[in-house]
PDB file of C-alpha atoms and ligand atoms in Angstrom:
ATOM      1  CA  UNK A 104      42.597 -32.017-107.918  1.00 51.00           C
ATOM      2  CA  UNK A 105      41.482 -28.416-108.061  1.00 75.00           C
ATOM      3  CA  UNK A 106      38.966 -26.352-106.273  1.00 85.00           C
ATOM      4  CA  UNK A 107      38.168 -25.747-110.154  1.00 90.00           C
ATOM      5  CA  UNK A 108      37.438 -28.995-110.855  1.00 92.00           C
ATOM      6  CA  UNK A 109      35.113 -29.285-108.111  1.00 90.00           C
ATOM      7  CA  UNK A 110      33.100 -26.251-108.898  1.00 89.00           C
ATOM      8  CA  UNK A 111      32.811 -26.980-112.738  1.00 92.00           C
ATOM      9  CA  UNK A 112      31.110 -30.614-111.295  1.00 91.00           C
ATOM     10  CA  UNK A 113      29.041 -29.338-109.023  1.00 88.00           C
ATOM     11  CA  UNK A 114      27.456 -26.621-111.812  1.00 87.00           C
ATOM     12  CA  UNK A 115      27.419 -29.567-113.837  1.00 89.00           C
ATOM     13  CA  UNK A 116      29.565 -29.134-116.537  1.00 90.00           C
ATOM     14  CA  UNK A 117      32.167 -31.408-118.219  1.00 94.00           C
ATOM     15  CA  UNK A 118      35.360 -30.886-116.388  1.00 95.00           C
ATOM     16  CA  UNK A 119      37.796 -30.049-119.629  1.00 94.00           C
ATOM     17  CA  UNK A 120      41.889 -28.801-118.705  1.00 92.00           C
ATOM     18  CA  UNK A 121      40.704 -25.926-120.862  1.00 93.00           C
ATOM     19  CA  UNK A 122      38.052 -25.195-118.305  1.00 95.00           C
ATOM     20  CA  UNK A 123      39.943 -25.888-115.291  1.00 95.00           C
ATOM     21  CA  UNK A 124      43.103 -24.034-116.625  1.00 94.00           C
ATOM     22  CA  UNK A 125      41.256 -20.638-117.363  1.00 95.00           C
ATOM     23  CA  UNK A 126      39.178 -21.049-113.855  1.00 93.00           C
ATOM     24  CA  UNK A 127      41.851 -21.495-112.400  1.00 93.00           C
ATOM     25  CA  UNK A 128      43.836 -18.333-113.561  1.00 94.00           C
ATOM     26  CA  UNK A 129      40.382 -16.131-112.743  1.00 93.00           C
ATOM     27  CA  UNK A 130      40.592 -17.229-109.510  1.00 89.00           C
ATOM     28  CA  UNK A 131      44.042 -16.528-108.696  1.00 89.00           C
ATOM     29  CA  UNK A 132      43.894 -13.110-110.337  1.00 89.00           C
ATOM     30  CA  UNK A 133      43.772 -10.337-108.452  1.00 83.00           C
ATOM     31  CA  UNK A 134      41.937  -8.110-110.895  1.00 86.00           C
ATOM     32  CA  UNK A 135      39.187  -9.519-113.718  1.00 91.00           C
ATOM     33  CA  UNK A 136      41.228 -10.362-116.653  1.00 94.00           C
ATOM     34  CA  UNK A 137      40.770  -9.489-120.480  1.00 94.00           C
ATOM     35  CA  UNK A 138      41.060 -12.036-123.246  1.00 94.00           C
ATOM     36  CA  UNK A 139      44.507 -10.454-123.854  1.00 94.00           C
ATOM     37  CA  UNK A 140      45.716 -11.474-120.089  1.00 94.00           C
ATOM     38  CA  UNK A 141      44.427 -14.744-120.962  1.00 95.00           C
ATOM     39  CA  UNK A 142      46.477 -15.324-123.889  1.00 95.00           C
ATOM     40  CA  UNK A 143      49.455 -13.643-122.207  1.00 94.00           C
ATOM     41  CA  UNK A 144      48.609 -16.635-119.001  1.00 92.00           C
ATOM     42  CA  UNK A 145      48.167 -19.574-121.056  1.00 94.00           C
ATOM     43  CA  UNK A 146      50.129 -19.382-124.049  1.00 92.00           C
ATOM     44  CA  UNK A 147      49.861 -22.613-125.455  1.00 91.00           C
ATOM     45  CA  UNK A 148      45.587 -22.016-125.494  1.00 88.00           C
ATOM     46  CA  UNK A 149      44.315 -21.508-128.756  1.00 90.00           C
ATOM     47  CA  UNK A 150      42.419 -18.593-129.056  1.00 91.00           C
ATOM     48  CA  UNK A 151      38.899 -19.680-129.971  1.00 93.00           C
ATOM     49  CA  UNK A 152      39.012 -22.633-127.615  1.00 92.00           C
ATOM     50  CA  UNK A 153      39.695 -19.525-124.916  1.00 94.00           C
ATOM     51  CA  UNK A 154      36.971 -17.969-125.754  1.00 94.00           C
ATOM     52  CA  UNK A 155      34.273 -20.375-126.075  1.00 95.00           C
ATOM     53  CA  UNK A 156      35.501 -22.157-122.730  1.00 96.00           C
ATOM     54  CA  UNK A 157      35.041 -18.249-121.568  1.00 95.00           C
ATOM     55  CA  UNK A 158      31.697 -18.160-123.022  1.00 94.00           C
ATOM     56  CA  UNK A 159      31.195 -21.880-120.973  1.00 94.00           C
ATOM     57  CA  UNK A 160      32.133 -20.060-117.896  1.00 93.00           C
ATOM     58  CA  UNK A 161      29.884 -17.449-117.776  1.00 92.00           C
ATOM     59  CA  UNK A 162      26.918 -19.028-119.209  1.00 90.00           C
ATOM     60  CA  UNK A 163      27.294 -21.677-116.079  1.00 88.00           C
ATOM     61  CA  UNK A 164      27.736 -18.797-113.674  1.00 87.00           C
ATOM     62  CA  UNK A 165      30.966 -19.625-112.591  1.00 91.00           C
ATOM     63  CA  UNK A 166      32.602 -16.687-114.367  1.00 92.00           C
ATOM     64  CA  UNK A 167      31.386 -12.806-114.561  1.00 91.00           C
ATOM     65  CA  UNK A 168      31.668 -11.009-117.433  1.00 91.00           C
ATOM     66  CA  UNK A 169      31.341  -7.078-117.503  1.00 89.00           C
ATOM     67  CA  UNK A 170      33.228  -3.652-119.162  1.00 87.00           C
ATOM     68  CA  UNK A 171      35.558  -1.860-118.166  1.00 85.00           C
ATOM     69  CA  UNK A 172      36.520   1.774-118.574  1.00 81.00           C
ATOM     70  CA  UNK A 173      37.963   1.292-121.739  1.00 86.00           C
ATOM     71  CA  UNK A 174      35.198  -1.224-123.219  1.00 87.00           C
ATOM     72  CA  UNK A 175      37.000  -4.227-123.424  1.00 90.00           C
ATOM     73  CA  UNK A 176      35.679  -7.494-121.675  1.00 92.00           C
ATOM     74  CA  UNK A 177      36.704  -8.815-118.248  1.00 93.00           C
ATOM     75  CA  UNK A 178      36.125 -11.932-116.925  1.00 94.00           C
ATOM     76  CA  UNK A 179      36.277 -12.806-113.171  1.00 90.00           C
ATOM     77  CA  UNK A 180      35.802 -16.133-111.137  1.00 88.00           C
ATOM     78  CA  UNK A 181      32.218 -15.580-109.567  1.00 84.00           C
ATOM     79  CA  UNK A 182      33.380 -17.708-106.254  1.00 67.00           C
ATOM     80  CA  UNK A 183      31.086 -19.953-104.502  1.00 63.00           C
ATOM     81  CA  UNK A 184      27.912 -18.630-106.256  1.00 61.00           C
ATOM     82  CA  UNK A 185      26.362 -20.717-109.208  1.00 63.00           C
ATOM     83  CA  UNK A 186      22.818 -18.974-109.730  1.00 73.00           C
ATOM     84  CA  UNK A 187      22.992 -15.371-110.085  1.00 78.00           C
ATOM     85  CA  UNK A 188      19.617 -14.172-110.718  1.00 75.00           C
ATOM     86  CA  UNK A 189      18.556 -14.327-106.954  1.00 81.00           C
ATOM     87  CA  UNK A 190      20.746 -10.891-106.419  1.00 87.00           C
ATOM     88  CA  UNK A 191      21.946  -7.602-108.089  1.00 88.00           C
ATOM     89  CA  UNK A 192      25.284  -7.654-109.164  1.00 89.00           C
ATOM     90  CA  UNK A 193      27.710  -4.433-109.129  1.00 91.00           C
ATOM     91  CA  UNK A 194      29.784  -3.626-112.239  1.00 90.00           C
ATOM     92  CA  UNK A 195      32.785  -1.816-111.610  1.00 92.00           C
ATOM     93  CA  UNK A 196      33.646   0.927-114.254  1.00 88.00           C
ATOM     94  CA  UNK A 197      37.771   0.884-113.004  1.00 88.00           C
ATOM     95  CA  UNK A 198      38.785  -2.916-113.087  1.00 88.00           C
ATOM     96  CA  UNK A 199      35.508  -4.508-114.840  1.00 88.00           C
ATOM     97  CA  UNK A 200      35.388  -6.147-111.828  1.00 88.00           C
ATOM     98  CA  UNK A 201      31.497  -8.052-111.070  1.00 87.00           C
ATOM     99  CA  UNK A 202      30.751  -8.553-107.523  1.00 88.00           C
ATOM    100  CA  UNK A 203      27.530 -10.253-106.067  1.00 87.00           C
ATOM    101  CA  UNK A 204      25.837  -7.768-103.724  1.00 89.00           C
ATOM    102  CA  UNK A 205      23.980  -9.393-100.889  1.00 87.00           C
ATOM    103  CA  UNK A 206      20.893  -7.701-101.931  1.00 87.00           C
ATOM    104  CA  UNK A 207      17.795  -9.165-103.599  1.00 87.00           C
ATOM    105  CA  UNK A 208      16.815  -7.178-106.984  1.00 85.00           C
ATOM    106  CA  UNK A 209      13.430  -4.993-106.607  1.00 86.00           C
ATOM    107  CA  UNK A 210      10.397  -6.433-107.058  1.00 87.00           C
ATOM    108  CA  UNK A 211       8.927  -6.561-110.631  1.00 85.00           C
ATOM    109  CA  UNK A 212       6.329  -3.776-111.739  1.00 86.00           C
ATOM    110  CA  UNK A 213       3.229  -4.774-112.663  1.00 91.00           C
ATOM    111  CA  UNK A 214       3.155  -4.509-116.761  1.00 93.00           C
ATOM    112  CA  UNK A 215       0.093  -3.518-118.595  1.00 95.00           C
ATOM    113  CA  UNK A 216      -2.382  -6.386-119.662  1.00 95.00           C
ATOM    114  CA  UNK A 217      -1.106  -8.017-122.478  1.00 95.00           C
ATOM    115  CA  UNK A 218       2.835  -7.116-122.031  1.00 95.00           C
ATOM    116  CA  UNK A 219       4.835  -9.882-121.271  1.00 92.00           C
ATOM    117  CA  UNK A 220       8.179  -9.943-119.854  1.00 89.00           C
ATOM    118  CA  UNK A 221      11.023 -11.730-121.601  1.00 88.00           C
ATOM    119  CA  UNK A 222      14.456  -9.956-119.543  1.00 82.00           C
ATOM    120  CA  UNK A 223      15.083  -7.742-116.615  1.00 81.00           C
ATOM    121  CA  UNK A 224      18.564  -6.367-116.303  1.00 78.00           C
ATOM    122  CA  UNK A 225      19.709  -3.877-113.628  1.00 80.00           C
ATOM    123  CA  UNK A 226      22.684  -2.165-114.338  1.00 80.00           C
ATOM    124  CA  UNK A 227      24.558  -0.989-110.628  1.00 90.00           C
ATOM    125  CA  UNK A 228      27.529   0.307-111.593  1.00 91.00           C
ATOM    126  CA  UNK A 229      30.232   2.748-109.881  1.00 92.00           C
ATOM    127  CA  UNK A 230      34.188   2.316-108.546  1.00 93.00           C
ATOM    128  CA  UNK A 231      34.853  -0.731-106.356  1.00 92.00           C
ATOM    129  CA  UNK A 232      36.678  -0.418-102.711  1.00 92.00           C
ATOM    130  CA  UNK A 233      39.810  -0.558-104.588  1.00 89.00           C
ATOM    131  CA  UNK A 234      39.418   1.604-107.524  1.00 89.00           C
ATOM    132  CA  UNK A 235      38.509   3.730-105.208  1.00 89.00           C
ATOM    133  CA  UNK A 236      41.288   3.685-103.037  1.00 88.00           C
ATOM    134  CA  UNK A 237      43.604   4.010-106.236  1.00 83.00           C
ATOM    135  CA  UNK A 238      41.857   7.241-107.287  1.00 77.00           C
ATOM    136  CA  UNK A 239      42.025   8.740-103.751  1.00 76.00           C
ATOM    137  CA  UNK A 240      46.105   8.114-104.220  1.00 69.00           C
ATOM    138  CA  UNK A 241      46.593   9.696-107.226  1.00 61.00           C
ATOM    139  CA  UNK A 242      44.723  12.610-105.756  1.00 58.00           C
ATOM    140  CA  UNK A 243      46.510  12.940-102.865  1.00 55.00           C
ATOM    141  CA  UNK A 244      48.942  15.804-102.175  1.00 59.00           C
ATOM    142  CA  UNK A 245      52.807  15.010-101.819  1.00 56.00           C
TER     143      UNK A 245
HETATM  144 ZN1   ZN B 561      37.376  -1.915-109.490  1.00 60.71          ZN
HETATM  145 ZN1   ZN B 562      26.229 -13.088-108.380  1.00 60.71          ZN
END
């Protein structure tokens, strides 16, 4: 019995070893992994089943998804958290890393009569603690 298992109950999905195998791997992983880490981590997965049980993931808000600097997809475990719409999230541009800010996203402005509103997205992106710390090493004198 997982941790894994556990959270894919509690955010009410159907607890599948495809599901609790790539949880598990996001969780252990100590940088948001690509499809192509995936594949490399669970050999034996077949490659569509990866990515739909990805898509799974993310839609139930246990997985992030975001860029990185090189525009390919990385997925991370999102913790605890299962609704992510009460906060602003921060994308980092280094690792594709997502991270939950504790910080509640602006209020709405008021649209013009008639306008309605269908999606909000704010996009807070930068360098995380430790893409930062990586750059500042590289730049460092010897
Ligand atoms: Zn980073
Ligand atoms: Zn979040």
């Amino acid at each position: 019995m997982t941790v894994s298992v556990d959270l894919l109950r509690a955010a009410g999905v159907k607890v599948t070893l495809g599901r609790v195998r790539v949880l598990d791997a996001l969780a252990i992983a100590a940088a948001p992994l690509s499809h192509a880490d995936l594949e490399v981590q669970l050999p034996d997965a077949d490659r569509v089943t990866l990515y739909r049980v990805l898509d799974s993931l993310v839609a139930c808000g246990l997985a992030l998804r975001a860029v990185d600097a090189r525009g390919v997809f990385r997925f991370s475990a999102s913790g605890p958290h299962r609704r992510h719409d009460g906060h602003v999230h921060f994308r980092c541009t280094g690792c594709g890393g997502v991270f939950c800010l504790k910080a509640a996203p602006p209020p709405l402005p008021k649209l013009p009569r008639g306008f309605h509103l269908d999606h909000v997205e704010y996009d807070v992106s930068g360098t995380c603690a430790a893409c930062h710390n990586k750059t500042l090493d590289h730049s460092a004198p010897r």
